Coordinates of C-alpha atoms and ligand atoms in Angstrom, one line a residue:
M1 CA 24.7 59.0 -41.4
T2 CA 26.9 60.6 -38.5
R3 CA 27.6 64.1 -39.5
L4 CA 31.4 65.3 -38.7
P5 CA 31.3 69.0 -36.8
A6 CA 32.5 71.5 -39.1
G7 CA 36.5 72.3 -39.1
R8 CA 37.6 68.6 -38.2
S9 CA 39.0 67.3 -41.5
L10 CA 41.8 65.9 -39.8
L11 CA 39.9 64.4 -37.2
A12 CA 37.4 62.9 -39.6
V13 CA 40.6 61.1 -41.4
A14 CA 41.6 59.8 -38.1
L15 CA 38.3 58.7 -37.1
G16 CA 38.2 56.8 -40.4
V17 CA 41.2 54.7 -40.0
S18 CA 40.9 51.3 -41.6
W19 CA 39.6 49.1 -39.3
Q20 CA 40.1 45.6 -40.4
H21 CA 43.3 45.2 -38.6
R22 CA 42.0 44.5 -35.3
L23 CA 38.6 44.1 -35.1
L24 CA 38.5 40.7 -36.9
R25 CA 40.9 39.3 -34.2
H26 CA 38.4 39.8 -31.3
H27 CA 35.1 39.1 -31.4
V28 CA 33.9 38.3 -28.0
V29 CA 34.3 40.7 -25.1
P30 CA 35.1 39.0 -22.2
A31 CA 32.4 39.1 -19.3
A32 CA 34.6 40.7 -16.6
W33 CA 37.6 43.0 -16.5
R34 CA 40.2 42.9 -14.1
R35 CA 39.5 46.0 -12.3
Q36 CA 36.0 45.6 -10.9
C37 CA 36.1 47.2 -7.5
F38 CA 35.6 44.8 -4.7
G39 CA 36.7 45.2 -0.9
A40 CA 40.0 43.9 -0.3
G41 CA 40.7 40.2 1.6
S42 CA 37.7 38.5 -0.1
K43 CA 37.0 34.5 0.0
A44 CA 39.7 32.4 -1.2
E45 CA 38.6 30.5 -4.0
D46 CA 41.4 27.7 -3.9
S47 CA 43.5 25.9 -1.3
S48 CA 46.8 27.3 -0.6
P49 CA 49.4 25.8 -2.7
V50 CA 52.9 26.5 -1.6
T51 CA 54.1 28.4 -4.5
P52 CA 57.8 29.0 -5.3
L53 CA 57.5 32.7 -4.3
L54 CA 55.4 32.0 -1.0
K55 CA 58.7 29.7 0.0
H56 CA 60.9 32.4 -0.9
L57 CA 58.8 34.9 1.0
M58 CA 58.6 32.6 4.1
F59 CA 62.3 32.3 4.0
K60 CA 62.9 36.2 4.0
I61 CA 60.1 36.6 6.7
K62 CA 62.1 34.1 8.7
S63 CA 65.3 35.8 8.4
T64 CA 64.4 39.4 8.8
G65 CA 61.1 39.6 10.3
P66 CA 57.5 40.6 8.7
I67 CA 57.6 42.5 5.4
T68 CA 55.5 45.5 4.4
V69 CA 52.6 45.1 1.7
A70 CA 54.9 47.1 -0.6
E71 CA 57.7 44.7 -0.5
Y72 CA 55.1 41.9 -1.0
M73 CA 53.5 43.3 -3.9
R74 CA 57.0 44.2 -5.5
E75 CA 58.2 40.4 -4.9
V76 CA 54.9 39.0 -6.1
L77 CA 54.6 41.1 -9.2
T78 CA 58.1 41.7 -10.4
N79 CA 60.7 39.1 -8.7
P80 CA 62.9 38.1 -11.7
V81 CA 62.8 34.4 -11.1
K82 CA 59.0 34.1 -10.3
G83 CA 57.3 37.4 -10.2
Y84 CA 53.6 37.3 -11.9
Y85 CA 54.3 39.6 -14.5
M86 CA 57.8 38.1 -15.7
H87 CA 57.0 35.0 -17.4
H88 CA 53.5 34.7 -18.3
D89 CA 50.7 36.2 -20.6
M90 CA 48.1 37.4 -18.2
L91 CA 46.1 39.6 -20.3
G92 CA 42.9 38.7 -22.3
E93 CA 40.1 36.1 -22.0
K94 CA 42.3 33.4 -21.3
G95 CA 44.4 35.3 -18.6
D96 CA 43.5 37.0 -15.3
F97 CA 42.1 40.5 -16.6
V98 CA 41.5 42.6 -19.5
T99 CA 42.3 46.0 -20.4
S100 CA 40.5 48.8 -22.5
P101 CA 43.0 48.6 -25.5
E102 CA 42.3 44.9 -25.6
I103 CA 38.8 45.5 -25.9
S104 CA 38.3 47.6 -28.6
Q105 CA 40.7 49.3 -31.0
I106 CA 38.8 52.5 -30.9
F107 CA 40.3 52.9 -27.4
G108 CA 44.2 53.0 -28.7
E109 CA 42.9 55.2 -31.8
L110 CA 41.5 57.8 -29.7
I111 CA 44.5 57.8 -27.6
G112 CA 46.6 58.2 -30.7
I113 CA 44.5 61.1 -31.8
W114 CA 45.0 62.7 -28.4
Y115 CA 48.9 62.5 -29.0
V116 CA 48.7 63.9 -32.4
S117 CA 46.4 67.0 -30.9
E118 CA 48.8 67.7 -28.2
W119 CA 51.9 67.3 -30.5
M120 CA 50.3 70.0 -32.6
A121 CA 49.0 72.1 -29.9
T122 CA 52.8 72.3 -28.6
G123 CA 54.2 73.9 -31.6
K124 CA 54.4 70.5 -33.8
P125 CA 58.2 69.7 -32.3
K126 CA 60.6 67.9 -34.5
T127 CA 60.6 65.1 -32.8
L128 CA 57.8 62.9 -31.0
Q129 CA 59.1 60.3 -28.5
L130 CA 56.2 58.4 -27.2
V131 CA 57.1 56.5 -24.0
E132 CA 54.8 53.9 -23.0
L133 CA 54.9 52.7 -19.3
G134 CA 54.3 48.9 -18.7
P135 CA 52.7 48.3 -22.4
G136 CA 51.3 45.1 -21.8
R137 CA 50.8 43.2 -25.0
G138 CA 51.8 46.3 -27.2
T139 CA 48.3 46.5 -28.5
L140 CA 47.7 50.4 -27.3
T141 CA 51.1 51.4 -29.1
D142 CA 50.0 49.3 -32.2
D143 CA 46.7 51.0 -32.4
I144 CA 48.6 54.3 -31.8
L145 CA 51.0 53.7 -34.5
R146 CA 48.2 52.9 -36.9
V147 CA 46.8 56.4 -36.4
F148 CA 50.3 58.2 -36.7
N149 CA 50.5 56.3 -40.2
Q150 CA 47.0 57.4 -41.2
L151 CA 47.9 60.9 -40.3
G152 CA 51.4 60.7 -42.1
S153 CA 50.9 63.8 -44.2
L154 CA 50.6 65.8 -40.8
L155 CA 53.6 63.8 -39.1
N156 CA 55.9 63.2 -42.0
K157 CA 58.5 65.8 -41.2
C158 CA 58.5 64.4 -37.5
D159 CA 61.0 62.2 -36.2
I160 CA 58.9 59.7 -34.4
S161 CA 60.4 56.8 -32.0
I162 CA 58.9 54.7 -29.7
H163 CA 60.1 53.9 -26.2
L164 CA 58.7 51.1 -23.9
V165 CA 59.3 50.9 -20.2
E166 CA 58.7 47.3 -19.4
V167 CA 60.1 44.9 -16.7
S168 CA 58.8 41.5 -18.2
P169 CA 60.7 39.6 -20.4
K170 CA 57.5 37.5 -21.6
L171 CA 55.6 40.4 -22.1
S172 CA 58.3 42.6 -24.0
E173 CA 58.7 39.4 -26.1
I174 CA 55.0 39.6 -27.1
Q175 CA 55.0 43.3 -27.8
A176 CA 58.0 43.0 -30.0
L177 CA 55.9 40.3 -31.8
T178 CA 52.8 42.7 -32.0
L179 CA 54.9 45.8 -33.0
T180 CA 57.9 44.5 -35.1
G181 CA 56.5 41.2 -36.3
G182 CA 59.5 39.7 -34.3
K183 CA 62.2 41.6 -36.2
I184 CA 64.3 42.7 -33.0
Q185 CA 67.6 42.8 -31.8
S186 CA 68.6 42.3 -28.3
E187 CA 71.0 44.6 -26.8
L188 CA 74.1 42.4 -25.9
D189 CA 76.1 45.3 -24.5
V190 CA 75.3 45.2 -20.8
T191 CA 76.0 48.8 -20.2
S192 CA 73.5 50.1 -22.3
P193 CA 69.9 51.0 -20.9
V194 CA 68.0 49.7 -24.0
Y195 CA 67.8 46.0 -23.7
M196 CA 66.0 45.6 -27.0
K197 CA 65.4 47.5 -30.2
G198 CA 63.4 46.9 -33.3
I199 CA 61.5 48.7 -36.2
S200 CA 57.8 48.9 -36.4
K201 CA 55.9 47.6 -39.2
A202 CA 55.8 51.3 -40.8
G203 CA 59.7 51.9 -40.1
I204 CA 59.7 53.6 -36.6
P205 CA 62.2 52.8 -34.4
I206 CA 61.4 51.0 -31.0
F207 CA 63.4 50.8 -27.9
W208 CA 62.9 48.9 -24.4
Y209 CA 64.1 50.0 -21.2
R210 CA 63.7 48.8 -17.6
E211 CA 63.2 51.9 -15.9
L212 CA 62.0 55.5 -17.2
Q213 CA 65.3 57.2 -15.9
D214 CA 67.0 55.2 -19.0
V215 CA 64.6 56.7 -21.6
P216 CA 66.6 59.6 -23.2
Q217 CA 65.5 63.1 -22.5
G218 CA 63.7 65.4 -25.3
T219 CA 60.1 66.1 -26.1
C220 CA 58.4 63.1 -24.7
F221 CA 55.0 62.3 -24.6
Y222 CA 54.3 59.4 -21.8
L223 CA 51.4 57.1 -21.6
A224 CA 51.0 54.8 -18.7
H225 CA 47.5 52.8 -18.7
E226 CA 46.7 50.8 -15.9
F227 CA 50.6 50.8 -14.8
F228 CA 50.3 52.8 -11.8
D229 CA 47.7 50.4 -10.1
A230 CA 50.4 47.4 -10.3
L231 CA 53.0 49.9 -8.3
P232 CA 53.4 48.8 -4.8
I233 CA 51.5 50.5 -1.8
H234 CA 52.1 50.4 1.5
K235 CA 49.0 50.1 4.0
F236 CA 48.6 51.8 7.2
Q237 CA 45.7 51.5 9.8
R238 CA 44.9 54.0 12.7
T239 CA 45.0 52.3 16.1
E240 CA 44.3 53.9 19.6
Q241 CA 48.1 54.0 20.0
G242 CA 48.5 56.1 16.6
W243 CA 49.2 55.1 13.0
R244 CA 50.6 51.7 12.4
E245 CA 51.9 50.0 9.1
V246 CA 50.1 47.0 8.0
L247 CA 53.0 44.1 7.7
I248 CA 52.8 40.4 6.4
D249 CA 53.9 37.5 8.4
I250 CA 53.5 33.9 8.9
N251 CA 50.5 32.7 9.8
P252 CA 50.9 31.4 13.3
K253 CA 48.2 29.1 13.1
A254 CA 48.9 27.9 9.5
P255 CA 52.5 27.9 9.0
D256 CA 52.5 27.4 5.1
Q257 CA 50.2 30.5 5.0
L258 CA 50.8 34.1 5.5
C259 CA 48.7 36.8 7.2
F260 CA 48.4 40.5 7.9
V261 CA 49.6 42.0 11.3
L262 CA 50.0 45.5 12.5
A263 CA 53.7 46.7 13.5
P264 CA 53.9 46.9 17.0
S265 CA 54.9 50.7 17.0
A266 CA 55.2 53.8 14.8
T267 CA 58.0 53.1 12.0
P268 CA 59.3 56.0 9.8
A269 CA 57.2 55.2 7.1
T270 CA 54.1 55.9 9.3
E271 CA 55.6 59.5 10.3
Y272 CA 56.5 60.1 6.8
F273 CA 53.5 58.9 4.8
I274 CA 50.6 59.9 7.0
Q275 CA 49.4 63.4 6.2
G276 CA 48.4 65.2 9.8
K277 CA 45.2 66.2 8.4
E278 CA 44.4 62.7 7.5
A279 CA 40.7 61.9 8.5
R280 CA 40.5 58.2 7.1
D281 CA 41.2 55.2 9.4
H282 CA 42.8 52.9 6.7
V283 CA 45.4 54.7 4.1
E284 CA 47.0 53.4 1.2
V285 CA 50.3 55.3 -0.1
C286 CA 52.2 54.4 -3.2
P287 CA 55.4 56.2 -2.7
D288 CA 56.8 54.4 -6.2
A289 CA 54.2 56.0 -7.8
G290 CA 54.8 59.6 -6.5
I291 CA 58.5 59.2 -7.4
L292 CA 57.3 58.6 -11.0
I293 CA 55.4 61.4 -11.1
Q294 CA 58.2 63.5 -9.8
R295 CA 60.4 62.2 -12.3
L296 CA 57.6 62.9 -15.2
A297 CA 56.9 66.1 -13.9
C298 CA 60.6 67.1 -14.0
R299 CA 61.2 66.1 -17.4
I300 CA 57.7 67.8 -18.7
Q301 CA 59.0 71.1 -17.2
E302 CA 62.1 70.7 -18.5
D303 CA 61.7 69.6 -22.2
G304 CA 57.7 70.1 -22.6
G305 CA 55.7 67.2 -24.1
A306 CA 52.7 65.8 -22.0
A307 CA 51.9 62.7 -19.8
L308 CA 48.5 60.9 -20.1
I309 CA 47.7 58.6 -17.4
A310 CA 44.5 56.3 -17.4
D311 CA 43.9 53.9 -14.5
Y312 CA 40.9 53.2 -11.8
G313 CA 41.2 55.5 -8.7
H314 CA 40.1 58.0 -6.2
N315 CA 40.8 61.2 -5.1
G316 CA 42.3 60.7 -1.6
N317 CA 38.7 59.3 -0.5
K318 CA 39.1 55.5 -0.6
T319 CA 40.6 53.1 2.1
D320 CA 41.1 49.5 1.4
T321 CA 41.7 48.7 -2.4
F322 CA 44.3 46.2 -2.3
R323 CA 43.3 43.1 -4.2
S324 CA 43.9 40.4 -6.6
F325 CA 42.6 38.8 -9.4
R326 CA 43.0 35.2 -11.3
S327 CA 41.1 34.2 -14.5
H328 CA 38.9 37.2 -14.1
K329 CA 37.7 36.5 -10.6
L330 CA 38.7 37.9 -7.3
H331 CA 41.1 36.1 -5.4
D332 CA 43.0 36.2 -1.9
V333 CA 45.8 38.7 -2.2
L334 CA 47.8 36.1 0.2
I335 CA 46.9 32.9 -1.3
A336 CA 49.5 31.4 -3.9
P337 CA 51.6 34.5 -4.3
G338 CA 52.9 35.0 -8.1
T339 CA 49.8 33.0 -9.5
A340 CA 47.4 35.8 -9.5
D341 CA 47.5 39.9 -10.2
L342 CA 47.6 42.2 -7.4
T343 CA 46.5 45.8 -7.8
A344 CA 45.5 48.9 -5.6
D345 CA 43.5 51.9 -6.9
V346 CA 45.5 54.9 -7.9
D347 CA 45.4 58.0 -5.4
F348 CA 45.1 60.6 -8.0
S349 CA 45.2 63.4 -5.5
Y350 CA 48.5 62.0 -4.2
L351 CA 49.8 62.1 -7.8
Q352 CA 48.8 65.7 -8.0
T353 CA 50.4 66.6 -4.9
M354 CA 53.8 65.0 -6.1
T355 CA 54.0 66.9 -9.3
Q356 CA 54.9 69.8 -6.9
G357 CA 53.6 72.4 -9.0
R358 CA 56.1 71.9 -11.5
V359 CA 53.4 71.2 -14.1
A360 CA 49.8 71.7 -14.7
T361 CA 47.5 68.9 -14.1
L362 CA 44.1 67.7 -15.7
G363 CA 41.7 65.4 -14.3
P364 CA 41.0 62.9 -13.1
L365 CA 38.0 62.6 -15.4
K366 CA 35.9 59.7 -16.0
Q367 CA 36.8 57.4 -19.1
Q368 CA 33.0 58.0 -20.5
E369 CA 33.6 61.7 -20.6
F370 CA 37.1 61.5 -21.9
L371 CA 36.3 59.3 -24.7
K372 CA 33.3 61.2 -25.7
N373 CA 35.2 64.4 -25.9
M374 CA 37.7 62.4 -28.0
G375 CA 34.8 61.5 -30.6
I376 CA 34.1 57.8 -29.7
D377 CA 30.6 58.2 -31.0
V378 CA 31.6 59.2 -34.3
R379 CA 34.3 56.5 -34.4
L380 CA 31.8 53.9 -33.8
Q381 CA 29.4 55.1 -36.3
V382 CA 32.1 55.3 -39.0
L383 CA 33.2 51.5 -38.1
L384 CA 29.4 50.2 -37.9
Q385 CA 28.9 52.0 -41.4
N386 CA 31.9 50.0 -42.8
S387 CA 30.6 46.9 -41.9
S388 CA 27.5 44.8 -42.9
D389 CA 28.7 41.6 -40.7
T390 CA 25.9 41.5 -37.6
A391 CA 28.7 39.4 -35.6
M392 CA 31.0 42.7 -36.1
H393 CA 28.2 45.3 -35.3
K394 CA 27.3 43.2 -32.2
H395 CA 31.0 43.3 -31.0
L396 CA 31.4 47.1 -31.8
L397 CA 28.3 47.8 -29.7
Q398 CA 29.2 45.5 -26.7
S399 CA 33.0 46.9 -26.8
Y400 CA 31.6 50.4 -26.8
D401 CA 29.1 49.5 -23.7
M402 CA 32.2 47.9 -21.8
L403 CA 34.2 51.2 -22.4
M404 CA 31.6 53.6 -21.7
N405 CA 28.9 52.1 -19.3
P406 CA 29.4 53.9 -16.2
K407 CA 28.6 50.7 -14.4
K408 CA 31.3 49.0 -16.4
M409 CA 34.5 50.8 -17.3
G410 CA 33.0 54.0 -17.8
D411 CA 33.1 55.5 -14.4
R412 CA 35.7 53.6 -12.7
F413 CA 38.3 54.4 -15.0
N414 CA 40.0 57.9 -14.8
F415 CA 42.1 60.4 -17.2
F416 CA 45.0 62.3 -15.9
A417 CA 47.1 64.4 -17.6
L418 CA 50.3 66.3 -16.7
L419 CA 51.4 69.6 -19.2
P420 CA 53.7 72.3 -19.2
H421 CA 52.6 75.3 -17.3
Q422 CA 52.7 77.3 -20.6
R423 CA 50.4 74.9 -22.6
L424 CA 47.6 75.8 -20.4
A425 CA 48.4 79.6 -20.0
R426 CA 48.6 79.9 -23.5
S427 CA 45.2 78.7 -24.2
D428 CA 43.8 80.5 -21.1
Q429 CA 44.9 83.7 -22.9
K430 CA 43.0 82.6 -25.9
V431 CA 40.0 82.4 -23.9
N432 CA 40.2 85.6 -22.4
L433 CA 40.5 87.2 -25.6
Q434 CA 37.9 85.2 -27.7
H435 CA 35.5 84.3 -24.8
T436 CA 34.5 81.1 -26.6
K437 CA 33.2 78.4 -24.7
S438 CA 35.0 75.8 -26.7
L439 CA 38.4 77.1 -25.8
S440 CA 37.8 77.2 -22.1
A441 CA 38.9 73.6 -21.9
P442 CA 41.3 73.4 -24.9
V443 CA 43.3 70.1 -24.1
A444 CA 41.5 67.3 -26.3
G445 CA 39.7 64.7 -24.0
F446 CA 39.3 67.0 -21.2
G447 CA 37.2 69.4 -23.3
E448 CA 35.7 68.6 -26.6
L449 CA 38.2 67.6 -29.2
V450 CA 38.7 70.6 -31.6
W451 CA 41.3 70.3 -34.3
K452 CA 41.6 72.4 -37.5
Ligands
LIG501 N1 49.0 48.8 -20.1 C1 48.6 47.5 -20.7 C2 49.0 46.4 -19.6 C3 48.7 46.8 -18.0 S1 49.2 45.7 -17.2 C4 47.3 47.6 -21.0 O1 46.5 48.4 -20.6 O2 46.7 46.7 -21.6 C5 50.5 46.4 -16.5 C6 52.3 46.4 -17.2 O3 53.0 47.0 -16.4 C7 52.6 45.1 -17.8 O4 53.0 45.3 -18.8 C8 53.8 44.6 -16.7 O5 54.6 43.7 -17.2 C9 54.2 46.2 -16.5 N2 55.0 46.7 -15.2 C10 54.4 46.4 -14.0 N3 55.2 46.6 -13.0 C11 56.0 47.3 -13.6 C12 57.4 48.0 -13.3 N4 57.6 48.0 -12.2 N5 58.1 48.5 -14.3 C13 58.0 48.5 -15.9 N6 56.9 47.7 -15.9 C14 55.9 47.1 -15.1

């Protein structure tokens, strides 16, 4: 029998959330997840089909010259007509990769508890806008909303709304189905930043936007899970003549294929993005991530709230992480663009720099540590005790292993948070006053969850 530590009755309620809802839909944990880290530019698995996107990119290169890796990534992933994310569902066993919320409901439930815990820690503001960037199939938000529903007595005076930033028409359709059962209204007013709205199964309003800037300001709690890794990166290489940007050109030996080339001279990008003290020979920089973090930091500085970012990544020490996945296998990044996912590890040290000190940051902390601090072991035990089905037990244990095993997702994925400075300052004072160890890391997940 699992014992819940004293003083955590609300957490106990949350960890005891009704479980039939999701688990019965997912019995099999896929053998591979998207973000296994292999070196970039591995063997191609298929021939080189000339996709519509390849034709488009070749036309572009012929007209205006080689393109940056960032431009390539942006086109391949989010071109409105043929972009990879735009018109099909790539998540899950039948797709190209699987993510933590798709593997186990426990993941989203613990994230839901994190938001309630932070909402409480910031003085229970009257409104709670949950803003998810890149919500995939809507599974994570759905699991979070189930926790909010379970903790209704705590949140009943709070005006909750959901704001989804999603560029893909196909995925937003799936999100709407997951979250509202399909009861949505497409916004016909082209001047409105909201392109779709609906009401969740529990009556919470949900709005869809294409960009973060469109989300109304207010006390927002932001979430980005496996979102930053999809943002376009620039690649640079050190040469004897100095730094050069890596570009993509038409392969002179195979005119229906693309290849990497180096810019013949330095460009404004090399000047602007490479730090003087840079020690690596290959560097990837994601300016879109930098801009987004600046926006999040400004909003949190002005309005409070918090942001939780979870992704695989590093602290400014990795070099070559640009890679592609198709059907859960590594794929050549330049072959058949538009038919496979493109991704690069998130540089958390860069994200931290780009907050420009406007907010406090916590992490990156390994997923296994974050989830342990959030009480994953207690939750697992509750679910195991609630079921006598051996297949269910197997699924629960397998998915726990996938999330927590350091060789699987446990060490590769990291949690990183942005918080208003006052949030930590207040807690630090408490630490000084009380000298208690448990308060020295007062933000749930980054320290053990303490929730009275
Ligand atoms: N968070 C989900 C899905 C991750 S896949 C999960 O963990 O399961 C990346 C998500 O980001 C998809 O929903 C994709 O459509 C969205 N996305 C990618 N680039 C985007 C952009 N530039 N703007 C908004 N959404 C984007």
